[in-house]
Amino acid sequence: MHILEQKIRNARAGGRTALIPFITAGFPSPERFRGAVEELDAHGADIIEIGIPFSDPVADGPVVEEASRRALASGVTLRGILKDLRTFPRLQAGLVLMGYMNPILQYGPDSFARDAADAGVAGCIIPDVPLEESGELRAMLGARGIALIPLVGQNTAEERMREYAAVSEGFVYVVSVMGTTGVRDGLPPQMLDTLRRARDAFSLPLALGFGLNRPEQLDAVPAGLQPDAAVFGSALLRHIDAGRPAGEFLDAWR
Amino acid sequence: MKCSASVGQGETEAATSEQPQSTCGVRLRWRRETCGPEHGVPAGRYFQCGTKHPGEFLMKKGYFGDFGGQFVPELLMPPLRELEAAMATIMSSPSFQEELDDLLRNFAGRETPLTFCPALSHELGFNLWLKREDLLHTGAHKINNTLGQALLARRMGKRSLVAETGAGQHGVATAAAAARLGMGCVIYMGAEDVERQAPNVRRMKLLGAEVRPVESGSRTLKDAINEALRYWISAQEDTHYCFGTAAGPHPFPTLVRDFQSVIGRETRARMLELTGRLPDMVVAAVGGGSNAIGMFYPFLNDGSVRITGVEAAGTGEPGCCNSAPLNLGSPGVLHGQHTMLLQTEDGQIQPSHSVSAGLDYPGVGPEHAWLQATGRAFYGLATDAEALRAFAALCRSEGILPALESSHALAWVLEHAEKLRAELPGESNVVVNLSGRGDKDLDIVEKHLPL
């Protein structure tokens, strides 16, 4: 079983929804980033998703884009991120990188896979690489034990999900809304159908993301369809940016 | 996609026999092995399409050699597939073509003239012709594409169009098509462009479009594309993304090229009619590349016709901001496509610059990247100053006010006149695609030229 799947299954075995906080590398500042990651780890994050900043983040909403822009302005690069991660203390949480294709392409996908694995990265989320473009990248990452996490949503047919299921490991990222990342008050009712199709198509754990802020947002989800993990990004970034401790945000979810 | 339909029998056989080789020819730069049956990938999936060019093999679906693809979020794959299916079923129907032809003729003003330039031809020593897309409704070639896409979208059951615009020409053409066909229209435009191109913003609003300024990133065209893609994710059910140039994720490069190819088809037929032979050279400005691919595509199989695209070199100083990814960029992924880009070595997209807002884009359509790689087309450069000189020359010599975009194409011809005279046979014919008219550029021109 892939390490990321194991992390989520462990949380579920303990009766919890696994927690996957997202934080942009170098956020809120290059100096405070490391402390924020350590705090998320200490406060029970099961997987920590670190965003690689990109100039044109087309799947992201305004909060993550702004965090990305600030990180780039302060000189954050993929090379620097991978170098930094190697100096981090050993984390309890699994480590996932989220980033767009072009910085990885310029780094060299094979070198990226090697250096990311050396830095302790266990998974990648690359939102602009759908199934059709993913074959060789998935193989390069897989050879280093890194899972390429599939994203599926409201308009992903079950048959398509099965195509992803045939090649995926780690976990599945279920996108809750038809839109970009960012906090929403309510979640759309179609989300339940998406979760249902994903449950049928995948044997991997399901992580729900995009729009999550408070645990109560999941109250309306019936027990059988509860996601195995919850991802939160924009709400956490805003929380941290307001000067509040990263760990405090996670405490509400535990 | 017009796949096998456009491939002749002999070529099909050649393509089939070449297929093992083609699997090596279609990989991205970094790919060591590529897709194909021997790598466990079902063949039908990747080789169902061949965009045909002379001597070429079947290519991976949605790719032009190494360039193209569909680098988009999974949530955009269903609408892209829906569009691809609609292209195959709807665009090939005679009633669609009839309705589009009628709109192009009676609403947009096709066929456009092929104008001979007596004064400049005398000066240059060869025959200079202009394909007059500037005479179209809304003032540029953009309307060829927006009418086609709007009509397609309406037949797909979509009620609204969303589009990006830089200088505003594509926004105006989309708004006009939407109004004509009774559709809603949302236009994303960089906040900086909204300020720079105020008259076009007013035109779009008068035509019923909602113009949404984009404050993110560099506040220009590339950010407007990001925002339009984001909007399309949420609005895909009843909205079509009317992409403005022959770039972006498959099938947009093919779709836009097919609608713009009317430019080259008319040019080819008219030149044969007037002179009894094909032109010796066709020239067009390349930003995203839609007017250029529209002119080039029908000539790709005519080996005797030299094809030249002209990129905007900006001020032309070493290291200055430019809009010339084919000449000065490197391969990368942006806006759903693998193509030539202006970028840092870390893969961040760099801001572009040109005196001509319509060429101001850090990427380029993937088919141009491929035509350059194969050598079928040559891509040159023209600076801001050269374009302004060409603008003035055409005004005074021929009585035509060209768009600054088209002025780049003309500038390349004027700057290379001596070389062209030496290389081209006597009495040769050179066609420049005059993609738009220059009225929109008067504020910019006034800053640089004495009036």
Coordinates of N, CA and C in Angstrom, one line a residue, chain A residues 7-167:
Chain A
K7 N -1.4 6.5 5.3 CA -1.6 7.7 6.3 C -3.1 7.9 6.4
I8 N -3.9 7.9 5.3 CA -5.3 8.2 5.4 C -6.0 7.0 6.0
R9 N -5.7 5.8 5.7 CA -6.3 4.6 6.3 C -6.1 4.6 7.8
N10 N -4.9 5.0 8.2 CA -4.6 5.1 9.7 C -5.6 6.0 10.4
A11 N -5.8 7.2 9.8 CA -6.7 8.2 10.4 C -8.1 7.6 10.5
R12 N -8.5 7.0 9.4 CA -9.9 6.4 9.3 C -10.0 5.3 10.4
A13 N -9.0 4.5 10.6 CA -9.0 3.4 11.6 C -9.2 4.0 13.0
G14 N -8.7 5.3 13.2 CA -8.8 5.9 14.4 C -10.1 6.7 14.5
G15 N -11.0 6.5 13.5 CA -12.3 7.2 13.6 C -12.3 8.6 13.2
R16 N -11.2 9.0 12.5 CA -11.1 10.5 12.1 C -11.1 10.6 10.6
T17 N -11.5 11.8 10.2 CA -11.3 12.2 8.8 C -9.8 12.7 8.7
A18 N -9.1 12.1 7.8 CA -7.7 12.6 7.6 C -7.6 14.0 7.2
L19 N -6.6 14.7 7.7 CA -6.5 16.2 7.5 C -5.3 16.5 6.5
I20 N -5.6 17.2 5.5 CA -4.6 17.6 4.5 C -4.6 19.1 4.3
P21 N -3.8 19.8 5.1 CA -3.6 21.2 4.9 C -2.8 21.5 3.7
F22 N -3.1 22.6 3.0 CA -2.3 23.1 1.9 C -1.7 24.4 2.2
I23 N -0.4 24.5 2.0 CA 0.3 25.8 2.2 C 1.3 26.0 1.0
T24 N 1.2 27.2 0.5 CA 2.1 27.6 -0.6 C 3.6 27.7 0.0
A25 N 4.5 27.1 -0.8 CA 5.9 27.2 -0.3 C 6.3 28.7 -0.2
G26 N 7.0 29.0 0.9 CA 7.5 30.3 1.2 C 6.4 31.2 1.7
F27 N 5.3 30.6 2.2 CA 4.2 31.4 2.7 C 4.1 31.3 4.2
P28 N 3.9 32.3 5.0 CA 3.6 33.6 4.6 C 4.8 34.4 4.3
S29 N 6.0 33.9 4.7 CA 7.3 34.5 4.2 C 8.2 33.3 4.2
P30 N 9.3 33.4 3.5 CA 10.3 32.3 3.4 C 10.7 32.0 4.8
E31 N 10.9 32.9 5.7 CA 11.4 32.7 7.1 C 10.3 31.9 7.9
R32 N 9.1 32.2 7.7 CA 8.0 31.6 8.6 C 7.4 30.4 8.1
F33 N 7.8 30.0 6.8 CA 7.2 28.9 6.2 C 7.5 27.6 6.9
R34 N 8.8 27.4 7.2 CA 9.2 26.2 7.9 C 8.5 25.9 9.2
G35 N 8.3 27.0 10.0 CA 7.6 26.9 11.3 C 6.2 26.5 11.1
A36 N 5.6 27.1 10.0 CA 4.1 26.8 9.8 C 4.0 25.3 9.4
V37 N 4.9 24.8 8.6 CA 4.8 23.4 8.2 C 5.0 22.5 9.5
E38 N 6.0 22.8 10.3 CA 6.2 22.0 11.5 C 5.0 22.1 12.5
E39 N 4.4 23.2 12.5 CA 3.2 23.4 13.4 C 2.0 22.5 12.9
L40 N 1.9 22.5 11.5 CA 0.8 21.7 11.0 C 1.0 20.2 11.3
D41 N 2.3 19.9 11.2 CA 2.7 18.5 11.5 C 2.4 18.1 12.9
A42 N 2.8 19.0 13.8 CA 2.6 18.8 15.2 C 1.1 18.8 15.6
H43 N 0.3 19.5 14.9 CA -1.2 19.5 15.2 C -2.0 18.5 14.4
G44 N -1.4 17.5 14.0 CA -2.2 16.3 13.5 C -2.4 16.3 12.0
A45 N -1.7 17.0 11.2 CA -1.9 16.9 9.7 C -1.5 15.5 9.4
D46 N -2.3 14.8 8.6 CA -1.9 13.5 8.1 C -1.0 13.5 6.9
I47 N -1.4 14.5 6.0 CA -0.6 14.8 4.8 C -0.5 16.3 4.7
I48 N 0.7 16.8 4.3 CA 0.8 18.2 4.1 C 1.1 18.4 2.6
E49 N 0.3 19.3 2.0 CA 0.4 19.6 0.6 C 1.1 21.0 0.5
I50 N 2.2 21.0 -0.2 CA 3.0 22.2 -0.4 C 2.9 22.7 -1.8
G51 N 2.4 23.9 -2.0 CA 2.2 24.5 -3.3 C 3.5 25.1 -3.9
I52 N 3.8 24.7 -5.1 CA 4.9 25.2 -5.9 C 4.3 26.5 -6.6
P53 N 4.9 27.6 -6.3 CA 4.3 28.8 -7.0 C 4.5 28.8 -8.5
F54 N 3.4 29.3 -9.2 CA 3.5 29.5 -10.6 C 2.9 30.8 -11.0
S55 N 3.4 31.4 -12.1 CA 2.9 32.7 -12.5 C 1.5 32.6 -13.0
D56 N 1.0 31.5 -13.5 CA -0.3 31.4 -14.2 C -1.1 30.2 -13.7
P57 N -1.5 30.3 -12.4 CA -2.1 29.1 -11.8 C -3.6 29.0 -12.1
V58 N -3.9 28.3 -13.2 CA -5.3 28.5 -13.8 C -6.3 27.7 -13.0
A59 N -5.9 26.7 -12.1 CA -6.9 26.0 -11.4 C -7.2 26.6 -10.0
D60 N -6.5 27.7 -9.7 CA -6.6 28.3 -8.4 C -7.4 29.6 -8.4
G61 N -8.0 29.8 -7.2 CA -8.7 31.0 -7.0 C -7.8 32.1 -6.5
P62 N -8.4 33.3 -6.1 CA -7.6 34.5 -5.8 C -6.6 34.3 -4.6
V63 N -7.0 33.6 -3.6 CA -6.2 33.5 -2.4 C -4.9 32.8 -2.7
V64 N -5.0 31.6 -3.3 CA -3.8 30.8 -3.6 C -3.0 31.5 -4.7
E65 N -3.6 32.2 -5.6 CA -2.9 32.9 -6.7 C -2.1 34.0 -6.0
E66 N -2.7 34.7 -5.1 CA -2.0 35.8 -4.4 C -0.8 35.3 -3.6
A67 N -1.0 34.1 -2.9 CA 0.1 33.5 -2.2 C 1.2 33.1 -3.1
S68 N 0.9 32.6 -4.3 CA 1.8 32.2 -5.3 C 2.6 33.4 -5.8
R69 N 1.9 34.5 -6.0 CA 2.6 35.7 -6.5 C 3.6 36.3 -5.5
R70 N 3.1 36.3 -4.2 CA 4.0 36.8 -3.2 C 5.2 35.9 -3.0
A71 N 5.0 34.6 -3.1 CA 6.2 33.6 -3.0 C 7.2 33.9 -4.1
L72 N 6.7 34.1 -5.3 CA 7.6 34.3 -6.5 C 8.3 35.6 -6.3
A73 N 7.6 36.6 -5.8 CA 8.2 37.9 -5.6 C 9.3 37.8 -4.5
S74 N 9.2 36.9 -3.6 CA 10.3 36.8 -2.6 C 11.3 35.7 -3.0
G75 N 11.3 35.3 -4.2 CA 12.4 34.5 -4.8 C 12.2 33.0 -4.6
V76 N 11.0 32.5 -4.3 CA 10.8 31.1 -4.1 C 10.9 30.4 -5.5
T77 N 11.7 29.3 -5.6 CA 11.8 28.5 -6.8 C 11.6 27.0 -6.5
L78 N 11.3 26.2 -7.5 CA 11.1 24.8 -7.2 C 12.4 24.2 -6.7
R79 N 13.5 24.6 -7.3 CA 14.8 24.1 -6.9 C 15.1 24.4 -5.4
G80 N 14.7 25.7 -5.1 CA 14.9 26.1 -3.7 C 14.0 25.3 -2.7
I81 N 12.8 25.1 -3.1 CA 11.9 24.3 -2.3 C 12.4 22.9 -2.0
L82 N 12.9 22.3 -3.1 CA 13.3 20.9 -2.9 C 14.6 20.9 -2.0
K83 N 15.4 21.9 -2.2 CA 16.6 22.0 -1.3 C 16.2 22.2 0.1
D84 N 15.3 23.1 0.4 CA 14.8 23.4 1.7 C 14.2 22.2 2.4
L85 N 13.4 21.5 1.6 CA 12.7 20.3 2.2 C 13.6 19.3 2.8
R86 N 14.8 19.2 2.1 CA 15.8 18.2 2.6 C 16.3 18.5 3.9
T87 N 16.3 19.8 4.3 CA 16.8 20.2 5.6 C 15.7 20.2 6.7
F88 N 14.5 19.9 6.3 CA 13.4 19.9 7.3 C 13.6 18.7 8.3
P89 N 13.2 18.8 9.5 CA 13.2 17.6 10.4 C 12.2 16.6 9.9
R90 N 12.3 15.4 10.3 CA 11.4 14.3 9.8 C 10.0 14.6 10.2
L91 N 9.1 14.6 9.3 CA 7.7 15.0 9.6 C 6.9 13.7 9.8
Q92 N 5.9 13.8 10.6 CA 4.9 12.7 10.8 C 4.1 12.5 9.6
A93 N 3.7 13.7 9.0 CA 2.7 13.7 7.9 C 3.4 13.3 6.6
G94 N 2.6 12.7 5.7 CA 3.1 12.5 4.4 C 3.3 13.8 3.6
L95 N 4.2 13.9 2.7 CA 4.4 15.1 2.0 C 4.0 15.0 0.5
V96 N 3.2 16.0 0.1 CA 2.7 16.1 -1.3 C 3.0 17.4 -1.9
L97 N 3.5 17.5 -3.1 CA 3.7 18.8 -3.8 C 2.6 19.0 -4.8
M98 N 2.1 20.3 -4.8 CA 1.1 20.6 -5.7 C 1.7 21.7 -6.6
G99 N 1.7 21.5 -7.9 CA 2.2 22.5 -8.8 C 1.9 22.3 -10.2
Y100 N 2.1 23.3 -11.0 CA 1.8 23.2 -12.5 C 2.9 22.6 -13.3
M101 N 2.6 22.2 -14.5 CA 3.5 21.4 -15.3 C 4.8 22.2 -15.7
N102 N 4.6 23.5 -16.0 CA 5.8 24.1 -16.6 C 7.0 24.2 -15.7
P103 N 6.9 24.6 -14.5 CA 8.1 24.6 -13.6 C 8.8 23.2 -13.6
I104 N 7.9 22.1 -13.5 CA 8.5 20.8 -13.5 C 9.1 20.4 -14.8
L105 N 8.5 20.8 -15.9 CA 9.1 20.6 -17.2 C 10.5 21.2 -17.4
Q106 N 10.6 22.5 -16.9 CA 11.8 23.2 -17.0 C 12.9 22.6 -16.1
Y107 N 12.5 22.1 -15.0 CA 13.4 21.4 -14.0 C 13.9 20.1 -14.7
G108 N 13.1 19.5 -15.5 CA 13.4 18.2 -16.0 C 12.6 17.2 -15.2
P109 N 11.6 16.6 -15.8 CA 10.7 15.7 -15.0 C 11.5 14.6 -14.3
D110 N 12.5 14.0 -14.9 CA 13.2 12.9 -14.3 C 14.0 13.4 -13.1
S111 N 14.7 14.5 -13.3 CA 15.5 15.1 -12.2 C 14.5 15.5 -11.1
F112 N 13.4 16.1 -11.4 CA 12.4 16.5 -10.4 C 12.0 15.3 -9.6
A113 N 11.7 14.2 -10.3 CA 11.2 13.0 -9.6 C 12.3 12.5 -8.6
R114 N 13.6 12.5 -9.0 CA 14.7 12.1 -8.2 C 14.8 13.0 -7.0
D115 N 14.9 14.3 -7.2 CA 15.1 15.3 -6.2 C 14.0 15.4 -5.2
A116 N 12.7 15.2 -5.7 CA 11.6 15.3 -4.9 C 11.6 14.1 -3.9
A117 N 11.9 12.9 -4.5 CA 11.9 11.7 -3.7 C 13.0 11.8 -2.6
D118 N 14.2 12.4 -3.0 CA 15.2 12.6 -2.0 C 14.8 13.6 -0.9
A119 N 13.8 14.5 -1.2 CA 13.4 15.5 -0.2 C 12.2 14.9 0.6
G120 N 11.9 13.7 0.4 CA 10.8 13.1 1.2 C 9.4 13.2 0.6
V121 N 9.3 13.6 -0.6 CA 8.0 13.8 -1.2 C 7.4 12.5 -1.6
A122 N 6.1 12.3 -1.3 CA 5.5 11.0 -1.5 C 4.4 11.1 -2.6
G123 N 4.0 12.3 -2.9 CA 2.9 12.4 -3.9 C 3.0 13.8 -4.6
C124 N 2.4 13.9 -5.8 CA 2.3 15.1 -6.6 C 0.9 15.3 -7.1
I125 N 0.4 16.6 -7.0 CA -0.8 17.0 -7.6 C -0.5 18.0 -8.6
I126 N -0.8 17.7 -9.9 CA -0.4 18.6 -11.0 C -1.7 18.9 -11.8
P127 N -2.4 20.0 -11.4 CA -3.8 20.1 -11.9 C -3.9 20.4 -13.4
D128 N -2.8 20.7 -14.1 CA -2.9 20.9 -15.5 C -2.4 19.7 -16.3
V129 N -2.3 18.6 -15.7 CA -1.9 17.4 -16.4 C -3.0 16.3 -16.2
P130 N -4.0 16.3 -17.2 CA -5.0 15.3 -17.1 C -4.5 13.9 -17.6
L131 N -5.3 12.9 -17.6 CA -4.9 11.6 -17.9 C -4.1 11.5 -19.2
E132 N -4.6 12.2 -20.2 CA -4.0 12.0 -21.6 C -2.5 12.5 -21.6
E133 N -2.2 13.4 -20.7 CA -0.8 14.0 -20.8 C 0.0 13.4 -19.7
S134 N -0.5 12.4 -18.9 CA 0.1 12.0 -17.6 C 1.0 10.8 -17.7
G135 N 1.0 10.0 -18.8 CA 1.6 8.7 -18.9 C 3.0 8.7 -18.4
E136 N 3.9 9.4 -19.1 CA 5.3 9.3 -18.8 C 5.7 9.9 -17.5
L137 N 5.0 11.0 -17.2 CA 5.3 11.7 -15.9 C 5.0 10.8 -14.8
R138 N 3.8 10.1 -14.9 CA 3.4 9.2 -13.9 C 4.4 8.1 -13.7
A139 N 4.9 7.6 -14.8 CA 5.9 6.5 -14.7 C 7.2 7.0 -14.1
M140 N 7.7 8.2 -14.4 CA 8.9 8.7 -13.8 C 8.7 8.9 -12.3
L141 N 7.6 9.4 -11.9 CA 7.3 9.7 -10.5 C 7.2 8.3 -9.8
G142 N 6.4 7.4 -10.4 CA 6.2 6.1 -9.8 C 7.5 5.3 -9.6
A143 N 8.4 5.5 -10.5 CA 9.7 4.8 -10.3 C 10.4 5.2 -9.1
R144 N 10.1 6.4 -8.6 CA 10.7 6.9 -7.3 C 9.7 6.8 -6.1
G145 N 8.7 6.1 -6.3 CA 7.7 5.9 -5.2 C 6.8 7.1 -5.0
I146 N 6.7 8.0 -6.0 CA 5.9 9.2 -5.8 C 4.6 9.0 -6.6
A147 N 3.4 9.1 -5.9 CA 2.1 8.9 -6.5 C 1.7 10.2 -7.2
L148 N 1.2 10.1 -8.4 CA 0.6 11.2 -9.1 C -0.9 11.1 -8.8
I149 N -1.4 12.1 -8.0 CA -2.8 12.1 -7.4 C -3.8 12.5 -8.5
P150 N -4.8 11.7 -8.8 CA -5.8 12.1 -9.8 C -6.8 13.1 -9.2
L151 N -7.2 14.0 -10.0 CA -8.3 14.9 -9.6 C -9.6 14.6 -10.4
V152 N -10.7 14.4 -9.7 CA -12.0 14.2 -10.4 C -13.0 15.1 -9.8
G153 N -14.1 15.4 -10.6 CA -15.1 16.3 -10.1 C -16.5 15.9 -10.6
Q154 N -17.4 16.9 -10.4 CA -18.8 16.8 -10.8 C -19.0 16.3 -12.2
N155 N -18.1 16.7 -13.2 CA -18.4 16.4 -14.6 C -17.5 15.2 -15.0
T156 N -16.9 14.5 -14.0 CA -16.1 13.3 -14.4 C -17.0 12.1 -14.4
A157 N -17.1 11.5 -15.5 CA -18.0 10.3 -15.6 C -17.4 9.1 -14.9
E158 N -18.2 8.2 -14.5 CA -17.7 7.1 -13.8 C -16.7 6.3 -14.6
E159 N -17.0 6.2 -15.9 CA -16.0 5.5 -16.8 C -14.7 6.1 -16.8
R160 N -14.7 7.4 -16.8 CA -13.4 8.2 -16.8 C -12.7 8.0 -15.5
M161 N -13.5 7.9 -14.4 CA -12.9 7.7 -13.1 C -12.2 6.3 -13.1
R162 N -12.8 5.3 -13.8 CA -12.2 4.0 -13.8 C -10.9 4.0 -14.6
E163 N -10.8 4.8 -15.6 CA -9.6 4.9 -16.3 C -8.5 5.5 -15.4
Y164 N -8.8 6.5 -14.6 CA -7.8 7.0 -13.6 C -7.5 5.9 -12.6
A165 N -8.6 5.2 -12.2 CA -8.4 4.2 -11.1 C -7.4 3.1 -11.5
A166 N -7.4 2.8 -12.8 CA -6.5 1.7 -13.3 C -5.0 2.1 -13.2
V167 N -4.7 3.4 -13.1 CA -3.3 3.8 -13.1 C -2.8 4.6 -11.8

